[in-house]
Amino acid sequence: MEIRPYEGDGLSFIISGGGPANNVKFDGKEYPSAGASPAAGPDTSARRLGDHSIELTKKLKGKIVETREITISPDLKTLTMTRHLVDQRLPNVLIFDRA
């Protein structure tokens, strides 16, 4: 996973070998996945939870399908992503170490 700045005040989330990038800003608006037609893919909104945490909310046709809490450790070496899918009882927790 790679996270890059996006248009000054946003972030771009890129999964190598995966689908299109997720570009978001922290302005409360929903953004479609890069390269996806507005009607086809999920829209994503983002909000800051603190200095080291954000929350992404994905909606498909106006309904929430997933939320993700992403936290970076204070030393910036470990990223923890907790994915809550609407149709699953337990979240998926992914941990990434910076190489």
Backbone as a ProteinNet text record, in pm:
[ID]
protein_1_A
[PRIMARY]
MEIRPYEGDGLSFIISGGGPANNVKFDGKEYPSAGASPAAGPDTSARRLGDHSIELTKKLKGKIVETREITISPDLKTLTMTRHLVDQRLPNVLIFDRA
[TERTIARY]
85.1	0	89.5	48.9	121.5	22	61.9	-21.5	56.1	-7.1	57.9	-31.4	29.8	-52.2	-140.1	-256.6	-350.4	-402.7	-371.6	-418.6	-402.5	-288.7	-254.6	-314	-444.6	-506.9	-577	-540.8	-602.2	-497.9	-545	-456.6	-502.5	-406.2	-432.7	-383.3	-470.1	-436.8	-423.3	-305.6	-275.6	-236.1	-305.1	-273.5	-201.7	-76.3	-1.3	-68.2	-84.8	-149.8	-299.7	-354.4	-497.9	-571.2	-684.4	-770.5	-723.8	-812.9	-778.3	-750.8	-677.7	-644.7	-771.1	-767.8	-873.2	-820	-876.3	-835.3	-942.5	-900.7	-997.3	-941.9	-1033.4	-999.8	-1079.9	-1037.5	-1102.6	-1201.5	-1291.4	-1387.3	-1531.7	-1550.7	-1685.2	-1753.9	-1690.5	-1750.9	-1712.2	-1792.5	-1765	-1694.1	-1591.7	-1511.5	-1515.4	-1535.2	-1532.7	-1389.4	-1371.5	-1238.7	-1183.4	-1051.3	-987.8	-1016.7	-1056	-1081.6	-1217.3	-1291.8	-1425	-1530	-1628.4	-1738	-1818.9	-1874.3	-1945.3	-2054.2	-2120.2	-2228.7	-2179.2	-2054.6	-2007.7	-1949.8	-1856.4	-1783.4	-1829.2	-1770.8	-1807.3	-1749.5	-1816.6	-1767.8	-1709.4	-1605.4	-1537.6	-1530.8	-1563.4	-1545.5	-1445.3	-1380.5	-1276.5	-1293.6	-1255.7	-1251.8	-1135.3	-1080	-968.1	-1024.6	-963.4	-1003.1	-905.7	-787.8	-683.4	-558.7	-449	-323.5	-271.4	-301.7	-246.8	-353.7	-480.4	-588.4	-687.5	-737.2	-843.5	-948	-1064.6	-1169.8	-1217.4	-1224.7	-1277.9	-1411.5	-1510.4	-1641.9	-1671.2	-1697.6	-1730.1	-1879.7	-1937.1	-2080.1	-2096.2	-2191.9	-2228	-2376.6	-2410.5	-2549.5	-2614	-2535.8	-2587	-2588.6	-2551.6	-2552.9	-2410.1	-2384.4	-2251.4	-2225.6	-2110.1	-2071.3	-1947.3	-1871.8	-1748.6	-1700.3	-1643.8	-1568.5	-1430.1	-1332.5	-1194.4	-1136.4	-1077.3	-1000.6	-854.7	-779.9	-638.4	-558.6	-465.4	-384.7	-237.4	-158	-12.9	49.4	148	213.7	290	313.7	385.6	523.9	590.3	721.7	709.9	585.6	554.5	601.8	620.5	670.7	564.7	452.5	349.5	213.9	145.9	12.4	-84.7	-190.5	-294.2	-424	-483.5	-609.4	-713.5	-823.1	-933.3	-1051	-1088.7	-1197.6	-1323.7	-1430.4	-1561.3	-1651.4	-1679.1	-1771.2	-1911.1	-2010.8	-2145.9	-2200.7	-2166.2	-2222.9	-2137.4	-2035.9	-1952.4	-1957.4	-1965.9	-1974.7	-1841.6	-1731.9	-1599.7	-1520.7	-1441.8	-1362.5	-1239.3	-1184.5	-1055.3	-950.6	-844.9	-739	-613.3	-559.5	-438.7	-330.5	-210.3	-98.6	13.7	62.4	168.7	289.6	406	531.4	604.4	657.8	731.5	865.7	894.6	1020.4	1130.8
-117.1	0	123.1	221.7	347.4	460.1	556.3	672	794.9	875.8	995.6	1117.1	1236.4	1357.7	1367.9	1427.8	1445.7	1588.9	1661.7	1798.8	1884.9	1876.5	1964.2	1928.5	1903.9	1879.5	1744.2	1652.4	1520.7	1410.8	1288	1171.2	1080.2	1011.5	911.6	778.1	678.3	543.9	453.1	392.4	309.8	170.8	69.2	-70	-127.2	-171.1	-224.3	-351.4	-356.9	-471.7	-475	-372.9	-369.6	-279.9	-233.9	-150.1	-6.3	82	223.9	287.3	397.5	469.2	527.4	541.1	610	747.9	852.2	988.9	1055.3	1113.5	1178.1	1309.9	1395.4	1518.2	1517.3	1595.1	1598	1714.5	1718.1	1827.2	1780.3	1652.5	1599.3	1554.3	1575.3	1535	1391.8	1330.4	1194	1200.3	1114.1	1111.5	971.9	963	831.7	780.7	649.7	592.6	648.7	668.8	723.2	633.3	691.9	615.8	548.5	550.6	486.6	587.3	539.7	629.5	656.4	775.2	810.2	711.7	648.5	556.1	414.9	382.5	244.4	204.6	282.2	238.1	304	263.4	324.9	466.1	549.3	683.4	677.7	757.4	755.5	895.3	907	1032.6	1006.1	1113.6	1098	1203.2	1164	1260.8	1226.2	1328.2	1308.8	1273.5	1173.4	1134.6	1189.3	1227.5	1278.9	1304.6	1331.1	1360.8	1243.5	1121.1	1002.5	908.1	950.2	860.3	931.1	853.2	900.9	790.6	828	730.7	752.9	644.8	647.5	575.4	634	571.8	551.8	426	394.3	371.3	433.1	416	367.8	280.1	232.8	259.6	336.9	376.4	437.9	519.8	592.5	517.6	388.6	309.8	278.3	289.9	258.6	109.7	76.3	-63.6	-97.5	5.8	-20.2	107.7	92.7	201.5	147.8	235.9	199.2	303	255.6	344.1	315.3	419.7	404.9	487.7	420.7	485.9	460.3	565.7	552.8	572.3	490.5	499.9	632.8	681.7	808.7	810.5	694.9	690.6	674.5	671.8	662.9	533.7	429.1	303.2	194.6	206.8	102.7	166.2	112	158.3	45.7	77	-20.8	22.7	-69.8	-42.2	-140.8	-88.1	-170.4	-149.6	-255.8	-250.5	-311.4	-233.9	-280.7	-290.5	-412.3	-433.8	-451.6	-392	-394.1	-534.9	-625.9	-760.1	-858.4	-808.6	-894.9	-847.3	-942.4	-910.3	-860.8	-927.4	-891.9	-811	-712.8	-633.5	-710.4	-665.1	-714.7	-614.1	-661.7	-573.2	-605.6	-504.2	-519.3	-430.4	-484.9	-409.9	-407.9	-286.7	-267.6	-206.3	-266	-210.3	-144.2	-25.1	47.2	-21.8	-47.9	-116.8	-17.2
0	0	0	-78.4	-83.9	-60.4	20.9	49.4	5.2	-80.4	-134.2	-109.2	-108.9	-101.9	-226.7	-210.8	-321.8	-321	-424.3	-442.1	-317.5	-253.1	-141.4	-7.2	0.5	130.1	137.7	49	49.4	45.7	36.1	28.2	-84.4	-143	-245.7	-193	-191	-143	-264.4	-279	-396.1	-348.3	-400.4	-368.8	-490.6	-470.8	-585.2	-636.5	-768.5	-830	-810.2	-744.8	-717.7	-813.7	-771	-854.1	-857.1	-895	-907	-771	-774.1	-650.7	-588.5	-457.7	-383.5	-348.5	-406.1	-378.3	-293.6	-179.9	-90.9	-38.6	0.1	71.9	200.6	296.7	427.3	434.2	336.1	325.9	339.8	377.2	395.7	267.9	152.5	25.5	-8.8	-94.7	-140.8	-275.2	-291.2	-412.4	-473.9	-607	-673	-682.7	-697.6	-720.1	-849.7	-854.2	-974.2	-1093	-1203.4	-1325.6	-1331.9	-1223.9	-1224.4	-1268.4	-1339.3	-1374.9	-1248.2	-1234.1	-1110.4	-1070.2	-1165.9	-1132.6	-1102	-1138.5	-1129.7	-994.7	-944.6	-827	-699.5	-588.9	-461	-450.8	-375.9	-343.7	-203.3	-179	-49.8	7.9	136.1	208.3	320.9	368.1	470.4	578.9	700	810.4	901.7	961.9	1055.5	1193.1	1255.8	1391.4	1494.6	1450.9	1539	1457.2	1525.7	1456.8	1375.1	1417.5	1351.8	1298	1295.6	1252.9	1161.3	1065.3	977.3	964	915.8	887.4	745	669	533.4	533.2	468.1	455.8	308.3	270.2	130.7	118.6	14.5	-14	-157.2	-175.7	-308.5	-326.2	-426	-452.5	-328.1	-256.3	-141.3	-9.7	-10.2	113.6	156.9	286.8	340	324.5	265.3	249.9	332.1	371.6	445.7	512.5	632.4	694.5	726.9	717.7	750.3	844	951.3	1037.5	1009.9	977	944	1042.8	1110.5	1212.8	1183.5	1192	1176.8	1314.8	1345.4	1476.5	1485.9	1607.5	1624.4	1558.1	1548.4	1482.6	1330.8	1279.2	1135.9	1069.5	1148.4	1092.8	1078.6	1147.9	1143.4	1115.6	1014.2	978.8	1010.2	1081.9	1113.7	1047.7	972.4	904	955.4	1007.3	1054.5	960.9	889.8	791.2	851.6	849.3	895.2	772.4	728.9	617.1	674	609.7	664.7	682.9	595	603.3	684.5	755	839.5	983.1	1073.5	1215.8	1271.4	1230.7	1283.1	1180.5	1226.8	1133	1085.3	973.3	924.9	970.9	1035.1	1081.2	1001.9	934.4	854.4	914.2	925.2	980.8	879.3	849.3	751.3	821	798.3	850.5	736.1	762.2	660.2	637.4	511.5	476.6	455.9
[MASK]
+++++++++++++++++++++++++++++++++++++++++++++++++++++++++++++++++++++++++++++++++++++++++++++++++++

